[in-house]
Coordinates of C-alpha atoms in Angstrom, one line a residue:
M173 CA -22.4 40.3 -83.4
L174 CA -24.1 36.4 -83.6
D175 CA -23.6 36.9 -87.2
N176 CA -20.3 36.2 -86.8
I177 CA -19.9 33.1 -84.7
K178 CA -20.1 30.5 -86.8
S179 CA -18.9 26.6 -86.3
T180 CA -15.5 26.2 -88.2
G181 CA -15.7 22.6 -88.0
K182 CA -16.1 19.9 -85.7
K183 CA -14.1 18.2 -82.8
A184 CA -14.3 16.6 -79.4
T185 CA -13.6 18.5 -76.6
R186 CA -11.7 15.5 -75.2
D187 CA -9.3 15.5 -78.3
G188 CA -8.8 19.7 -77.1
F189 CA -7.4 17.9 -73.8
G190 CA -5.2 16.1 -75.3
A191 CA -3.7 18.4 -77.7
G192 CA -3.4 21.2 -74.5
I193 CA -1.7 18.4 -72.7
D194 CA 0.6 18.1 -76.0
A195 CA 1.5 21.4 -75.8
I196 CA 1.8 21.8 -71.2
S197 CA 3.6 18.5 -71.2
A198 CA 6.5 20.2 -73.9
E199 CA 6.5 23.6 -71.6
N200 CA 6.5 22.3 -68.3
D201 CA 8.5 19.2 -67.1
Q202 CA 6.5 18.5 -63.6
V203 CA 3.6 17.6 -65.2
V204 CA 2.4 14.5 -64.9
V205 CA -0.1 12.2 -66.4
L206 CA -2.6 9.5 -64.1
T207 CA -5.2 7.3 -66.1
A208 CA -8.0 3.9 -65.1
D209 CA -7.6 2.2 -68.1
L210 CA -8.7 4.7 -70.3
A211 CA -6.1 5.9 -72.1
G212 CA -7.5 6.1 -76.1
S213 CA -10.3 7.6 -74.9
L214 CA -8.5 10.5 -73.3
K215 CA -6.8 11.0 -76.2
I216 CA -3.0 11.1 -74.3
Q217 CA -1.2 8.6 -76.9
N218 CA 1.1 11.7 -77.5
F219 CA 2.4 11.7 -74.1
I220 CA 2.9 8.6 -72.8
D221 CA 4.7 8.3 -76.6
N222 CA 6.2 11.4 -76.1
Y223 CA 7.0 10.7 -72.1
P224 CA 6.6 7.3 -71.0
E225 CA 8.4 8.0 -67.6
R226 CA 6.2 10.7 -66.5
Y227 CA 2.9 8.2 -67.2
F228 CA 1.3 6.3 -65.0
Q229 CA -1.3 3.5 -66.0
I230 CA -3.2 2.5 -62.5
G231 CA -5.8 0.6 -64.6
I232 CA -9.3 0.2 -63.0
A233 CA -9.1 1.4 -60.2
E234 CA -10.3 5.1 -59.8
A235 CA -9.4 5.7 -56.1
N236 CA -6.3 4.4 -55.8
M237 CA -5.8 6.7 -58.2
M238 CA -6.4 9.8 -56.7
G239 CA -5.1 8.8 -53.7
I240 CA -1.2 8.4 -56.2
A241 CA -2.1 11.7 -57.5
A242 CA -2.1 13.4 -54.0
G243 CA 1.3 11.5 -53.0
L244 CA 2.9 12.8 -56.1
A245 CA 1.5 16.6 -55.7
N246 CA 3.2 16.9 -52.6
G247 CA 6.1 15.3 -54.4
G248 CA 6.0 18.8 -56.2
K249 CA 4.3 17.1 -59.4
I250 CA 1.8 18.7 -61.3
P251 CA -0.6 15.2 -61.5
Y252 CA -3.5 15.3 -64.3
T253 CA -5.3 12.4 -63.6
T254 CA -7.7 10.8 -66.6
T255 CA -11.1 8.9 -67.0
F256 CA -14.2 9.4 -67.4
A257 CA -16.3 12.3 -65.4
N258 CA -18.3 9.6 -63.9
F259 CA -15.8 7.8 -62.4
S260 CA -13.8 11.0 -61.6
T261 CA -16.3 11.4 -59.3
G262 CA -19.0 10.2 -58.1
R263 CA -16.5 6.6 -57.7
V264 CA -14.4 8.6 -55.9
Y265 CA -15.5 11.6 -54.6
D266 CA -14.1 10.0 -50.6
Q267 CA -10.7 10.4 -51.8
I268 CA -11.4 13.9 -53.7
R269 CA -12.5 15.0 -50.4
Q270 CA -10.4 13.8 -48.2
S271 CA -7.0 13.3 -49.9
I272 CA -7.1 16.0 -52.3
A273 CA -9.8 19.5 -50.9
Y274 CA -9.2 18.6 -47.8
S275 CA -5.5 19.5 -47.8
H276 CA -5.7 21.6 -51.0
K277 CA -3.6 19.7 -53.1
N278 CA -2.6 20.5 -56.4
V279 CA -3.9 18.0 -58.8
K280 CA -6.0 18.0 -61.4
I281 CA -9.0 15.8 -61.8
C282 CA -9.9 15.9 -66.0
A283 CA -12.8 14.3 -66.8
S284 CA -14.2 12.8 -70.0
H285 CA -17.7 11.5 -71.4
A286 CA -20.2 13.9 -69.5
G287 CA -23.0 14.7 -69.7
L288 CA -26.3 13.3 -72.2
T289 CA -23.5 13.9 -74.9
L290 CA -21.9 10.8 -73.8
G291 CA -24.9 8.8 -75.6
E292 CA -24.9 4.9 -76.2
D293 CA -23.4 4.0 -73.1
G294 CA -26.6 5.1 -70.7
A295 CA -26.8 6.7 -67.8
T296 CA -23.9 4.5 -65.5
H297 CA -22.2 6.8 -67.3
Q298 CA -23.7 9.7 -68.1
I299 CA -23.4 11.2 -65.1
L300 CA -25.3 14.5 -64.6
E301 CA -24.7 15.6 -60.7
D302 CA -20.5 16.1 -61.3
L303 CA -20.6 19.6 -61.3
G304 CA -22.5 19.8 -57.8
M305 CA -20.9 17.5 -56.4
M306 CA -17.5 19.0 -58.0
R307 CA -18.7 22.8 -56.8
M308 CA -19.4 21.9 -53.3
L309 CA -15.9 21.1 -52.9
P310 CA -13.5 24.0 -50.4
G311 CA -11.1 25.2 -53.3
M312 CA -12.1 23.1 -55.8
T313 CA -11.7 25.3 -59.2
V314 CA -14.6 24.0 -61.3
I315 CA -14.3 24.3 -65.5
N316 CA -16.7 23.1 -68.5
P317 CA -14.5 24.4 -71.5
C318 CA -17.4 25.2 -74.9
D319 CA -15.2 23.0 -77.7
Y320 CA -12.3 21.7 -79.2
H321 CA -9.8 25.2 -78.7
Q322 CA -11.5 25.9 -75.3
T323 CA -10.6 22.6 -73.5
K324 CA -7.2 22.6 -75.5
A325 CA -6.7 26.1 -73.4
A326 CA -8.2 25.6 -70.2
A327 CA -6.4 22.0 -70.3
I328 CA -3.1 24.3 -70.6
A329 CA -4.1 27.1 -68.2
I330 CA -5.0 24.6 -65.5
A331 CA -1.4 24.0 -64.9
H332 CA -0.8 27.9 -63.8
H333 CA -3.1 27.3 -61.3
D334 CA -2.2 26.9 -58.3
G335 CA -4.6 24.0 -56.1
P336 CA -7.2 21.5 -57.0
V337 CA -8.9 21.5 -60.3
Y338 CA -12.2 19.8 -62.3
L339 CA -11.6 20.1 -65.4
R340 CA -15.0 18.7 -67.6
F341 CA -15.3 17.6 -71.5
G342 CA -17.4 15.3 -73.6
R343 CA -16.8 12.4 -75.8
P344 CA -18.4 13.4 -79.0
S345 CA -17.0 15.5 -82.4
W346 CA -18.7 19.5 -81.6
P347 CA -18.8 22.1 -83.0
M348 CA -16.0 24.7 -82.7
F349 CA -15.4 28.5 -82.3
T350 CA -12.6 30.6 -83.4
E351 CA -8.9 29.3 -82.6
D352 CA -8.5 32.7 -80.5
M353 CA -11.1 32.7 -78.5
P354 CA -9.5 33.9 -75.2
F355 CA -9.9 31.7 -72.0
E356 CA -9.0 33.0 -68.5
I357 CA -9.7 31.0 -65.3
G358 CA -12.9 32.4 -63.4
K359 CA -13.7 35.3 -65.9
A360 CA -16.7 34.4 -68.6
L361 CA -16.3 35.2 -72.3
H362 CA -19.3 37.6 -73.6
M363 CA -19.8 36.3 -77.1
A364 CA -23.3 38.7 -77.9
E365 CA -24.2 42.0 -76.7
G366 CA -28.3 42.5 -76.6
T367 CA -30.5 43.6 -74.2
D368 CA -34.0 42.3 -73.8
I369 CA -32.7 38.9 -72.5
S370 CA -29.4 36.7 -70.6
I371 CA -28.1 33.9 -71.7
F372 CA -25.4 32.5 -70.0
A373 CA -24.1 28.9 -71.1
T374 CA -21.7 26.6 -70.4
G375 CA -20.2 23.3 -72.1
H376 CA -21.4 22.2 -74.6
M377 CA -24.9 24.1 -74.1
V378 CA -23.2 27.3 -76.2
W379 CA -23.8 26.2 -79.4
Q380 CA -27.2 25.2 -78.3
A381 CA -27.2 29.3 -77.0
V382 CA -25.6 30.7 -80.0
E383 CA -28.5 28.7 -82.7
A384 CA -31.2 29.9 -80.3
A385 CA -29.8 33.2 -80.1
K386 CA -29.9 33.2 -83.5
E387 CA -33.4 31.9 -83.6
L388 CA -34.7 34.8 -81.0
A389 CA -33.0 37.2 -83.1
K390 CA -35.1 36.2 -86.4
E391 CA -38.1 37.5 -84.1
G392 CA -36.4 40.6 -83.0
I393 CA -35.1 39.5 -79.5
S394 CA -31.6 40.7 -78.6
V395 CA -29.8 38.2 -76.6
D396 CA -27.4 38.6 -74.1
L397 CA -25.0 35.7 -74.8
V398 CA -22.3 34.3 -72.1
N399 CA -19.7 31.5 -72.0
I400 CA -20.0 31.0 -68.3
H401 CA -17.0 28.1 -68.9
T402 CA -15.6 28.6 -65.6
I403 CA -18.1 27.4 -62.9
K404 CA -16.3 28.1 -60.0
P405 CA -15.3 30.6 -59.3
L406 CA -17.4 32.1 -61.3
D407 CA -17.7 35.3 -62.8
E408 CA -20.6 37.1 -60.5
E409 CA -20.2 40.8 -62.4
A410 CA -20.1 39.7 -65.7
I411 CA -23.9 37.6 -65.3
L412 CA -24.7 41.0 -62.9
A413 CA -23.9 43.3 -65.5
S414 CA -25.5 41.2 -68.1
V415 CA -29.0 41.3 -66.5
K416 CA -28.7 44.9 -65.3
K417 CA -29.4 45.4 -68.4
T418 CA -31.5 42.5 -70.1
G419 CA -33.6 42.5 -66.3
C420 CA -34.5 38.1 -67.6
A421 CA -31.9 34.7 -67.3
V422 CA -31.9 31.9 -68.9
S423 CA -29.3 29.5 -67.6
C424 CA -28.2 26.4 -70.0
E425 CA -26.2 23.0 -68.7
E426 CA -25.5 19.9 -69.7
H427 CA -26.5 18.5 -66.4
N428 CA -29.4 18.4 -63.6
R429 CA -31.1 20.9 -63.3
M430 CA -30.2 21.2 -59.0
G431 CA -26.2 22.1 -58.6
G432 CA -25.4 23.2 -61.5
L433 CA -24.9 26.8 -63.3
G434 CA -28.4 27.4 -63.2
D435 CA -28.5 27.1 -59.6
A436 CA -25.1 28.9 -58.7
I437 CA -26.2 31.9 -61.1
A438 CA -29.7 32.0 -58.7
Q439 CA -27.5 32.0 -55.8
V440 CA -26.1 35.2 -57.4
L441 CA -28.9 36.9 -58.1
T442 CA -31.0 36.2 -55.2
G443 CA -28.5 37.6 -53.0
N444 CA -27.5 41.2 -55.3
H445 CA -30.0 41.6 -58.2
P446 CA -33.2 39.5 -58.3
V447 CA -34.4 38.7 -62.2
P448 CA -36.9 36.2 -63.7
Q449 CA -34.7 33.1 -64.3
E450 CA -35.5 29.8 -66.7
F451 CA -33.1 26.9 -66.4
V452 CA -32.4 24.4 -69.3
A453 CA -30.7 21.5 -67.6
V454 CA -32.1 18.0 -66.8
N455 CA -35.0 17.5 -64.8
D456 CA -33.9 15.5 -61.8
S457 CA -33.7 12.6 -63.6
F458 CA -31.0 9.8 -65.0
G459 CA -30.2 9.2 -68.5
E460 CA -30.7 6.6 -71.3
S461 CA -28.9 4.8 -73.8
G462 CA -29.3 7.1 -77.5
T463 CA -27.5 9.9 -79.7
P464 CA -26.4 12.7 -78.4
A465 CA -28.8 14.7 -80.7
E466 CA -31.6 12.5 -79.9
L467 CA -31.2 13.0 -76.1
L468 CA -31.1 16.3 -76.1
D469 CA -34.3 16.7 -77.3
K470 CA -36.1 14.1 -74.9
Y471 CA -34.2 15.7 -71.9
G472 CA -35.5 19.3 -72.6
L473 CA -31.8 20.8 -74.0
S474 CA -32.2 21.4 -77.9
V475 CA -32.5 24.9 -79.4
A476 CA -36.2 25.0 -79.6
D477 CA -36.1 24.6 -75.5
V478 CA -33.3 27.5 -75.3
V479 CA -35.5 29.4 -77.8
K480 CA -38.7 28.4 -75.3
A481 CA -37.5 29.4 -72.2
A482 CA -36.3 32.8 -73.5
K483 CA -39.7 33.4 -73.9
R484 CA -40.7 32.1 -70.9
A485 CA -38.2 34.8 -68.9
L486 CA -39.8 37.2 -70.6
A487 CA -42.8 37.2 -70.0
R488 CA -41.8 37.1 -66.6
K489 CA -40.5 40.6 -66.7

């Protein structure tokens, strides 16, 4: 099955978001879009051109944007807020908690330029804590798609979901999988069947996990590969079904090792079926300026790092 998983080209996940906005806006006239002076970076220019009356340029006032979005949701609109992930979460956490999550407002918080792969903008913009922050909010759905097509599908799907959503995606061009890859909120995607080790990956790290699984296969190691695009609600059934086959696990995320996908999986395992687990994530550190590839290598998120983590987990079985 791994031989059939190939890149069909490269596009940024933020481009997938823009395409998803175009599609859902044509379908649903209650969708409105707000931005904090980053329309170009979030790829919403087509929406602005086609639906100027449904577009709100808030300026560099992210906290105000969240409050306005909550008000629009009160009026029956489906607001999508758009800015960088750091400004979508860390800068406005109080507003999200009080005005959106606490009252379960139907606001879609759409966050680009997340993680180390933001690249040269450096540590101040490379938020690595956002998945943990958002998954701790009661009632918040947290989605981290892996490629252009999955991000497009997610941007469409969240309009049909009642309640607050955090949708995280990235800046760089990234390998794409097939366009017909299914997407359902809260339903993990089983990408390859295996018997030796479970690898759970999210976001850009899905591609790293695919490449690592192929390397492991060359050594006769069979990988059960699962794409966890929805961090919350987590597909516990898929996780447990996988580890019951394999007996050990690796979690892969472009995020701090504390609070994100790895921690979420660990909670499931310790409470239901304890097995050895290794974490591929940033180890309690901020990032720095560099190319995406350089940063993934330096901070332990390369393909080789996934392979090493898999071998450590196997050794602990």
